[in-house]
Coordinates of C-alpha atoms in Angstrom, one line a residue:
M1382 CA 7.3 57.3 53.8
K1383 CA 4.9 54.6 52.9
K1384 CA 4.1 53.0 49.6
Y1385 CA 1.0 51.1 50.7
L1386 CA -1.1 52.2 53.6
L1387 CA -4.1 50.4 55.1
L1388 CA -6.7 52.8 56.3
S1389 CA -9.0 51.4 59.0
L1390 CA -12.1 53.4 59.7
L1391 CA -14.6 51.3 61.7
T1392 CA -15.2 48.2 59.5
T1393 CA -14.1 49.8 56.3
S1394 CA -10.6 49.1 54.9
L1395 CA -9.2 51.0 52.0
L1396 CA -5.8 50.4 50.3
L1397 CA -4.1 53.6 49.4
T1398 CA -1.3 54.2 47.0
D1399 CA 1.0 56.8 48.4
T1400 CA 1.3 60.1 46.5
T1401 CA 3.2 61.8 49.3
A1402 CA 6.4 59.9 49.4
S1403 CA 9.5 61.4 50.9
A1404 CA 8.4 62.3 54.3
C1405 CA 9.5 62.5 58.0
T1406 CA 12.1 64.5 59.9
T1407 CA 14.7 63.0 62.2
L1408 CA 16.7 64.5 65.1
L1409 CA 19.3 62.5 67.1
V1410 CA 21.0 63.9 70.2
G1411 CA 24.0 62.7 72.1
K1412 CA 23.9 62.6 75.9
E1413 CA 26.4 65.4 76.4
Q1414 CA 24.1 67.7 74.5
T1415 CA 21.0 67.2 76.7
T1416 CA 20.1 68.9 79.9
D1417 CA 19.6 65.6 81.8
G1418 CA 22.3 63.5 80.2
S1419 CA 19.9 61.4 78.2
Y1420 CA 20.1 60.1 74.6
I1421 CA 17.3 61.1 72.3
A1422 CA 16.2 59.7 69.0
A1423 CA 13.2 61.5 67.6
R1424 CA 11.2 61.6 64.3
T1425 CA 7.9 62.7 62.7
V1426 CA 6.0 60.0 60.8
D1427 CA 4.6 61.8 57.9
G1428 CA 2.2 59.9 55.7
H1429 CA -1.6 60.3 55.5
A1430 CA -3.9 62.2 57.9
Q1431 CA -6.5 59.4 57.7
N1432 CA -4.2 56.6 59.0
M1433 CA -5.1 55.3 62.4
T1434 CA -1.8 55.1 64.4
R1435 CA -2.1 52.9 67.4
L1436 CA 0.1 51.7 70.3
A1437 CA 0.8 47.9 70.3
L1438 CA 2.5 45.6 72.7
H1439 CA 4.1 42.4 71.4
P1440 CA 4.8 39.5 73.9
R1441 CA 8.0 37.6 74.3
L1442 CA 8.1 34.5 72.0
E1443 CA 10.3 31.5 72.8
K1444 CA 11.6 28.7 70.6
Q1445 CA 10.5 30.3 67.4
R1446 CA 11.0 28.4 64.1
G1447 CA 10.6 29.2 60.5
N1448 CA 10.3 32.6 58.8
Y1449 CA 8.7 36.0 59.3
I1450 CA 6.3 36.2 56.3
S1451 CA 5.2 39.7 55.4
T1452 CA 1.5 40.5 54.7
Q1453 CA 2.5 43.7 52.9
D1454 CA 4.8 42.3 50.2
K1455 CA 6.8 39.1 49.5
F1456 CA 9.5 39.7 52.1
T1457 CA 10.5 36.8 54.3
Y1458 CA 13.3 36.4 56.9
P1459 CA 14.3 33.8 59.5
L1460 CA 12.7 34.4 62.9
P1461 CA 15.1 34.7 65.9
M1462 CA 14.9 31.8 68.3
T1463 CA 13.8 34.2 71.0
G1464 CA 11.7 37.1 70.1
M1465 CA 11.9 39.7 72.8
A1466 CA 8.8 41.6 73.9
Y1467 CA 8.6 45.0 72.3
S1468 CA 6.3 48.0 71.7
S1469 CA 5.4 49.5 68.3
T1470 CA 3.2 52.2 66.7
P1471 CA 1.6 50.6 63.6
D1472 CA -1.0 52.4 61.5
T1473 CA -2.6 49.4 59.9
D1474 CA -4.9 46.5 61.0
D1475 CA -1.8 44.2 60.8
I1476 CA 0.1 45.1 63.9
D1477 CA 3.1 43.0 62.7
S1478 CA 3.9 45.5 60.0
W1479 CA 4.8 49.2 59.9
G1480 CA 6.1 49.2 63.5
D1481 CA 7.7 52.7 63.1
S1482 CA 8.8 53.3 66.7
G1483 CA 9.2 51.6 70.1
F1484 CA 11.4 49.8 72.7
N1485 CA 12.1 46.2 73.4
E1486 CA 12.4 44.5 76.7
A1487 CA 16.2 45.0 76.7
G1488 CA 15.6 48.8 76.6
V1489 CA 16.7 49.2 72.9
G1490 CA 14.7 51.6 70.8
M1491 CA 14.2 51.9 67.1
S1492 CA 12.8 54.5 64.8
S1493 CA 12.2 53.5 61.2
T1494 CA 12.3 55.0 58.7
E1495 CA 13.5 58.3 57.2
T1496 CA 12.8 58.2 53.5
I1497 CA 15.9 59.1 51.4
C1498 CA 16.7 58.9 47.7
H1499 CA 19.8 57.6 45.9
N1500 CA 21.3 59.0 42.7
E1501 CA 20.5 57.5 39.4
Q1502 CA 24.0 56.1 38.7
A1503 CA 24.2 54.2 42.0
L1504 CA 20.7 52.8 41.4
A1505 CA 21.6 51.7 37.9
L1506 CA 24.5 49.7 39.3
D1507 CA 22.7 48.4 42.4
P1508 CA 18.9 48.7 41.9
Y1509 CA 16.2 48.3 44.6
I1510 CA 14.8 44.9 45.1
P1511 CA 11.0 45.3 44.9
D1512 CA 8.6 43.1 46.8
T1513 CA 11.2 40.8 48.4
G1514 CA 13.6 43.4 49.7
T1515 CA 13.4 44.9 53.2
S1516 CA 11.3 48.1 53.6
E1517 CA 9.7 50.3 56.2
A1518 CA 6.8 47.9 56.2
T1519 CA 8.8 45.0 57.6
M1520 CA 12.2 46.0 58.9
F1521 CA 11.0 47.0 62.4
E1522 CA 9.5 43.7 63.2
N1523 CA 12.6 41.8 62.0
I1524 CA 15.1 43.8 64.1
L1525 CA 13.7 45.1 67.4
P1526 CA 12.6 41.7 68.8
A1527 CA 16.1 40.3 68.0
V1528 CA 18.7 42.8 69.2
T1529 CA 20.1 43.7 72.6
S1530 CA 22.0 46.9 71.6
A1531 CA 21.7 49.8 69.2
K1532 CA 24.8 48.8 67.4
A1533 CA 23.5 45.3 66.9
G1534 CA 20.3 46.8 65.5
A1535 CA 22.2 48.7 62.8
A1536 CA 24.3 45.6 62.1
R1537 CA 21.2 43.3 61.7
L1538 CA 19.5 45.8 59.3
G1539 CA 22.8 46.0 57.3
Q1540 CA 22.9 42.2 57.2
I1541 CA 19.3 42.1 55.9
I1542 CA 20.1 44.6 53.2
E1543 CA 23.0 42.6 52.0
E1544 CA 21.1 39.3 52.1
K1545 CA 17.7 40.3 50.9
G1546 CA 18.2 43.8 49.4
A1547 CA 16.4 47.0 50.0
S1548 CA 13.1 47.8 48.2
E1549 CA 13.4 51.6 48.9
G1550 CA 15.8 54.2 50.2
F1551 CA 15.8 54.8 54.0
G1552 CA 17.5 55.8 57.2
A1553 CA 16.9 54.1 60.5
A1554 CA 17.9 55.0 64.1
F1555 CA 18.7 52.8 67.0
I1556 CA 19.2 53.9 70.6
D1557 CA 20.3 52.2 73.9
R1558 CA 21.9 53.3 77.1
T1559 CA 25.3 53.5 75.4
G1560 CA 24.4 55.7 72.5
I1561 CA 22.7 56.1 69.1
W1562 CA 23.5 54.5 65.7
Y1563 CA 22.0 55.8 62.5
L1564 CA 22.0 53.7 59.3
E1565 CA 21.5 54.9 55.7
S1566 CA 20.9 52.6 52.8
A1567 CA 23.0 53.0 49.6
G1568 CA 20.9 51.5 46.9
G1569 CA 19.8 47.9 46.7
H1570 CA 22.5 46.0 48.7
R1571 CA 24.8 48.5 50.4
W1572 CA 24.7 50.7 53.5
M1573 CA 26.6 52.6 56.1
A1574 CA 26.0 53.4 59.7
A1575 CA 27.5 55.9 62.1
R1576 CA 27.4 56.3 65.9
I1577 CA 26.1 59.8 66.8
P1578 CA 28.9 61.5 68.8
D1579 CA 27.9 62.1 72.4
N1580 CA 28.7 65.8 72.1
M1581 CA 26.8 66.4 68.9
Y1582 CA 23.3 66.2 67.3
F1583 CA 22.3 65.1 63.9
A1584 CA 19.3 66.3 61.8
T1585 CA 17.8 65.3 58.5
G1586 CA 14.7 65.8 56.4
N1587 CA 14.4 63.1 53.7
Q1588 CA 18.0 63.4 52.7
G1589 CA 20.9 61.0 53.1
R1590 CA 23.3 63.1 55.1
L1591 CA 26.1 60.8 56.3
R1592 CA 29.4 61.6 54.6
T1593 CA 32.6 60.5 56.3
Y1594 CA 33.2 56.7 56.6
D1595 CA 36.2 55.0 58.2
P1596 CA 35.9 51.2 58.0
A1597 CA 38.9 50.9 60.4
D1598 CA 37.0 52.8 63.1
T1599 CA 34.6 50.1 64.1
A1600 CA 33.6 51.9 67.3
N1601 CA 31.9 54.6 65.3
Y1602 CA 31.3 53.2 61.8
M1603 CA 29.9 50.1 60.1
G1604 CA 29.0 49.4 56.5
S1605 CA 29.1 47.0 53.5
K1606 CA 32.5 45.5 53.0
D1607 CA 32.7 46.8 49.5
L1608 CA 31.0 50.2 50.2
I1609 CA 34.1 52.2 49.2
G1610 CA 35.5 49.8 46.6
F1611 CA 32.2 49.5 44.7
A1612 CA 31.9 53.3 44.5
R1613 CA 35.5 53.7 43.3
Q1614 CA 35.3 50.9 40.8
H1615 CA 32.2 52.2 39.2
G1616 CA 33.1 55.9 39.2
L1617 CA 30.6 57.0 41.9
C1618 CA 33.5 58.7 43.6
P1619 CA 37.2 59.5 42.6
K1620 CA 39.6 56.6 42.8
D1621 CA 41.9 58.8 45.0
G1622 CA 41.1 61.2 47.8
P1623 CA 38.7 60.9 50.8
F1624 CA 35.5 58.8 50.3
D1625 CA 32.2 60.8 50.6
F1626 CA 29.2 58.6 51.1
H1627 CA 26.7 61.4 50.3
K1628 CA 28.4 62.3 47.0
A1629 CA 28.8 58.6 46.0
Y1630 CA 25.3 57.3 46.7
I1631 CA 22.8 60.0 47.6
L1632 CA 20.5 62.0 45.3
D1633 CA 20.9 65.7 45.7
E1634 CA 18.7 67.8 43.4
A1635 CA 17.2 71.3 43.2
K1636 CA 14.0 70.5 45.0
D1637 CA 16.0 69.5 48.1
H1638 CA 16.6 73.2 48.6
T1639 CA 12.9 73.7 49.2
Y1640 CA 11.8 70.3 50.5
S1641 CA 14.7 68.9 52.6
Y1642 CA 17.3 71.5 53.4
P1643 CA 15.0 74.2 54.9
R1644 CA 14.1 71.7 57.7
V1645 CA 17.8 70.9 58.4
W1646 CA 18.5 74.7 58.4
A1647 CA 15.5 75.3 60.7
I1648 CA 16.6 72.7 63.2
Q1649 CA 20.3 73.7 63.2
H1650 CA 19.4 77.4 63.6
T1651 CA 17.0 76.6 66.4
L1652 CA 19.5 74.6 68.4
T1653 CA 22.7 76.4 67.3
P1654 CA 21.6 80.0 66.5
S1655 CA 25.2 81.1 66.3
I1656 CA 25.6 79.2 63.0
T1657 CA 25.8 81.4 59.9
T1658 CA 24.6 79.0 57.2
T1659 CA 21.7 79.6 54.8
V1660 CA 19.3 77.2 53.2
E1661 CA 21.3 77.4 50.0
N1662 CA 24.3 75.7 51.8
G1663 CA 22.5 72.5 50.9
A1664 CA 24.7 69.4 51.3
E1665 CA 27.3 71.6 53.1
H1666 CA 25.1 71.9 56.2
P1667 CA 27.1 70.3 59.0
V1668 CA 26.4 66.6 59.4
F1669 CA 27.0 66.7 63.2
L1670 CA 26.7 69.9 65.1
S1671 CA 26.9 71.1 68.8
A1672 CA 24.1 73.1 70.3
D1673 CA 24.8 76.5 71.7
K1674 CA 23.1 75.4 75.0
K1675 CA 22.0 72.1 76.4
I1676 CA 18.9 70.6 74.7
S1677 CA 15.8 69.9 76.8
L1678 CA 12.9 67.7 76.1
A1679 CA 10.9 70.9 75.5
D1680 CA 13.4 72.0 72.9
I1681 CA 12.9 68.7 71.0
K1682 CA 9.1 69.2 71.1
A1683 CA 9.5 72.7 69.8
V1684 CA 11.7 71.5 66.9
F1685 CA 8.9 69.2 65.7
R1686 CA 6.3 71.9 66.2
N1687 CA 8.3 74.3 63.9
H1688 CA 6.7 75.5 60.7
Y1689 CA 9.0 78.5 60.2
T1690 CA 6.8 80.0 62.8
C1691 CA 5.9 83.7 62.4
T1692 CA 8.3 84.1 59.4
S1693 CA 7.6 84.8 55.8
H1694 CA 7.7 81.0 55.2
D1695 CA 5.0 80.2 57.8
P1696 CA 2.2 78.5 55.7
Y1697 CA -0.3 78.6 58.6
L1698 CA 0.2 82.2 59.6
H1699 CA -0.2 83.3 56.0
K1700 CA -2.8 80.7 55.0
N1701 CA -0.6 79.6 52.1
P1702 CA -0.8 75.9 51.3
K1703 CA 1.5 76.5 48.3
E1704 CA 4.4 77.7 50.5
P1705 CA 7.5 76.4 48.8
Y1706 CA 9.4 75.5 52.0
R1707 CA 8.2 72.2 53.3
P1708 CA 7.8 72.7 57.1
I1709 CA 8.6 70.1 59.8
D1710 CA 5.2 70.5 61.3
I1711 CA 2.6 69.3 58.7
F1712 CA -1.0 68.1 59.0
R1713 CA -0.4 64.7 57.4
C1714 CA 2.0 63.8 60.2
E1715 CA 0.6 60.6 61.6
Q1716 CA 2.6 60.8 64.8
S1717 CA 5.7 62.3 66.2
H1718 CA 7.8 60.3 68.7
I1719 CA 10.7 61.1 71.0
L1720 CA 12.6 58.1 72.2
Q1721 CA 14.6 59.0 75.3
I1722 CA 17.0 56.9 77.3
R1723 CA 18.3 58.0 80.7
P1724 CA 21.2 55.5 81.2
E1725 CA 21.3 55.9 85.0
L1726 CA 17.7 54.6 85.5
P1727 CA 16.2 51.1 85.2
A1728 CA 14.9 50.5 81.7
A1729 CA 11.2 50.4 82.9
I1730 CA 11.3 54.1 83.5
G1731 CA 14.6 55.1 81.8
S1732 CA 13.4 54.1 78.3
T1733 CA 10.5 56.4 77.5
M1734 CA 8.7 57.2 74.3
Y1735 CA 6.9 60.6 74.1
I1736 CA 4.3 60.4 71.4
A1737 CA 2.1 63.0 69.9
F1738 CA -0.7 61.7 67.6
G1739 CA -1.1 63.8 64.4
M1740 CA 0.3 67.2 63.7
P1741 CA 2.9 68.1 66.4
S1742 CA 1.9 71.8 66.8
L1743 CA -1.6 70.7 67.5
G1744 CA -0.6 67.5 69.3
L1745 CA -0.1 66.4 72.9
Y1746 CA 3.1 64.6 73.8
L1747 CA 2.3 61.7 76.1
P1748 CA 5.0 59.8 78.0
I1749 CA 4.9 56.0 77.3
Y1750 CA 7.2 54.1 79.6
Q1751 CA 8.9 50.9 78.4
G1752 CA 7.7 49.3 81.7
A1753 CA 4.0 49.7 81.0
N1754 CA 2.3 46.3 80.8
S1755 CA -0.8 47.5 78.9
Y1756 CA -2.4 50.5 77.2
I1757 CA -6.0 51.5 77.6
P1758 CA -8.1 50.2 74.7
A1759 CA -8.6 53.6 72.9
Y1760 CA -4.8 53.6 72.1
W1761 CA -4.7 50.2 70.3
E1762 CA -8.1 50.5 68.6
G1763 CA -8.5 51.7 65.0
S1764 CA -11.9 53.2 64.9
Y1765 CA -13.9 56.4 65.4
T1766 CA -13.7 55.9 69.2
S1767 CA -9.9 55.5 69.1
A1768 CA -7.4 57.9 70.7
I1769 CA -5.9 59.0 67.4
W1770 CA -9.3 59.8 66.0
K1771 CA -10.1 62.0 68.9
Y1772 CA -6.8 63.9 68.6
R1773 CA -7.0 64.1 64.9
R1774 CA -10.6 65.4 64.7
L1775 CA -9.7 68.3 67.0
Q1776 CA -6.7 69.1 64.8
T1777 CA -8.9 69.0 61.6
L1778 CA -11.3 71.6 63.1
A1779 CA -8.5 73.8 64.2
M1780 CA -6.9 73.8 60.7
T1781 CA -10.0 75.4 59.3
D1782 CA -8.6 78.6 60.9
Y1783 CA -5.3 77.9 62.5
N1784 CA -4.5 81.4 63.6
T1785 CA -7.9 81.7 65.5
Y1786 CA -8.2 78.2 66.9
A1787 CA -4.7 76.9 67.5
P1788 CA -3.6 79.1 70.4
A1789 CA -6.2 77.8 72.8
I1790 CA -5.4 74.2 72.0
Q1791 CA -1.6 74.9 72.3
K1792 CA -2.1 76.6 75.7
A1793 CA -4.2 73.7 77.1
Y1794 CA -1.8 71.1 75.8
A1795 CA 1.2 73.0 77.2
G1796 CA -0.5 73.1 80.6
F1797 CA -1.2 69.3 80.5
E1798 CA 2.4 68.5 79.5
A1799 CA 3.8 70.7 82.3
A1800 CA 1.5 69.1 84.9
T1801 CA 2.3 65.6 83.6
A1802 CA 6.1 66.3 84.0
I1803 CA 5.5 67.1 87.7
K1804 CA 3.5 63.9 88.1
Q1805 CA 6.2 62.0 86.3
D1806 CA 8.9 63.2 88.6
A1807 CA 6.9 62.2 91.7
M1808 CA 6.0 58.8 90.3
E1809 CA 9.6 58.1 89.3
K1810 CA 10.9 58.9 92.8
K1811 CA 8.3 56.5 94.3
Y1812 CA 9.2 53.8 91.7
L1813 CA 12.9 54.0 92.5
A1814 CA 12.1 53.6 96.2
L1815 CA 10.0 50.4 95.5
Y1816 CA 11.3 48.5 92.4
K1817 CA 14.1 46.6 94.1
T1818 CA 12.3 45.4 97.3
Q1819 CA 8.6 45.6 96.1
P1820 CA 8.7 45.1 92.3
K1821 CA 5.0 44.3 92.0
E1822 CA 4.0 47.5 93.8
A1823 CA 6.4 49.4 91.6
K1824 CA 4.8 48.0 88.4
K1825 CA 1.3 48.8 89.7
L1826 CA 2.5 52.4 90.4
L1827 CA 3.9 52.8 86.9
Q1828 CA 0.8 51.3 85.2
A1829 CA -1.6 53.5 87.2
F1830 CA 0.4 56.5 86.1
E1831 CA 0.3 55.4 82.5
D1832 CA -3.4 54.7 82.5
D1833 CA -4.1 58.1 84.1
V1834 CA -2.0 60.0 81.6
M1835 CA -3.5 58.2 78.6
Q1836 CA -7.0 58.8 79.7
G1837 CA -6.3 62.4 80.7
G1838 CA -5.1 63.1 77.2
I1839 CA -8.3 61.8 75.7
D1840 CA -10.5 63.6 78.1
L1841 CA -8.7 66.9 77.3
A1842 CA -9.0 66.4 73.6
D1843 CA -12.7 65.7 74.0
K1844 CA -13.1 68.8 76.1
L1845 CA -11.3 71.0 73.6
F1846 CA -13.2 69.5 70.6
N1847 CA -16.5 70.3 72.2
E1848 CA -15.4 73.8 73.1
L1849 CA -14.1 74.4 69.5
L1850 CA -17.2 73.0 67.9
T1851 CA -19.4 75.3 70.1
K1852 CA -17.4 78.3 68.9
M1853 CA -17.7 77.2 65.3
M1854 CA -21.5 76.7 65.7
Q1855 CA -21.8 80.2 67.1
S1856 CA -19.8 81.6 64.2
V1857 CA -22.0 79.8 61.6
E1858 CA -25.2 80.9 63.4
T1859 CA -24.1 84.5 63.3
K1860 CA -23.2 84.3 59.7
Y1861 CA -26.5 82.8 58.7
M1862 CA -28.9 84.2 61.3
F1863 CA -32.0 85.2 59.2
H1864 CA -33.9 86.3 62.2
R1865 CA -36.6 89.0 62.3
A1866 CA -35.2 91.5 64.8

């Protein structure tokens, strides 16, 4: 996922070179597939366990001039005249980089990025543009404040790729009240994007998975003008016959059958258990698929908490860190987010990000509404008193004996999430009764709910940490008793 990561622990900053590239898992769901008619764009952000993810709010900026200048590399790009207010989830001291996930004031959401790789022939012809090309470190901040629709988000990213080049391979998702668009890069200066069908879902794990591209169908596809012509001209695909984006531009190698495709297989067999594919189907796994039953928010959470649970490939059940199948749920996950848009509701409550800090199976999903005006300090601090540190330290203790300690945490978090859902429903009904005639009161109501949920999550994590630490103390004491009795 990241090439350079800034780790902030109290006053100490350490620049890390990534040795765990190719991370993240993405799931995109059309509204006809969900139980409540919502659109969902969700992803795990897998990098380094030590990174201090925080929640950030960026104000609306008028009459901007000049360029965005990256602090992470040499990328620059013209600022939009008006930069809309937006939220982000950076994991560095510089909150204007590594935005990862959030919504803007227009209710548009963005999740970036899913690391993907391109084949050697495509890269030899159109190599990455290091330092000055767009990357995960900078794309979020140059797109979300500037766009009023998901399609415009994909188009702006495509424009940046063409003008500045891409410094790495990636996929990025954009969501609004009309649907979801997903873009995959195709080397240094090329790209394609597709609208996720409303009656389908899309899953990927570090693999460019888009295939069909129809430049005439502008309602569902976008891409570089020479995407097909370049591929045919240089032998990336046959001169005749249907164009296949994956075969032309994407790297597909043996290790994808243990690193990438098992995750796609796990998601598809969870949501569509009637399917008969195996992991070895590789690139032939369906790109878009319909679920056997409507998908709920709980189903999405379960997908990201999946580690081939209770199977022979479960690394935690079998205490096997060398398990060849890379699970969706991993300890070095920095955060997992679920961007949900319910089109029939006002954006303030209809655009919601559910975020779990750290490892999803030991994480607590908190609802963060687009209409929240502020976050309690622990969620935007990067220190040992921060929210992410409190959630992460509990997970670290639990991972010393996952099978013994995880169940109690999972039970407590499940109870909190269920109780929060009930409170959400009550709050939203009150909000809808107020927001047109008493907008200030509606905002106060929403903010009070947000503050309560955020603090409640921290309080529960602290309680569980103390309980687990007490159990571990008792265990150590029993093991090294040395008493006279």
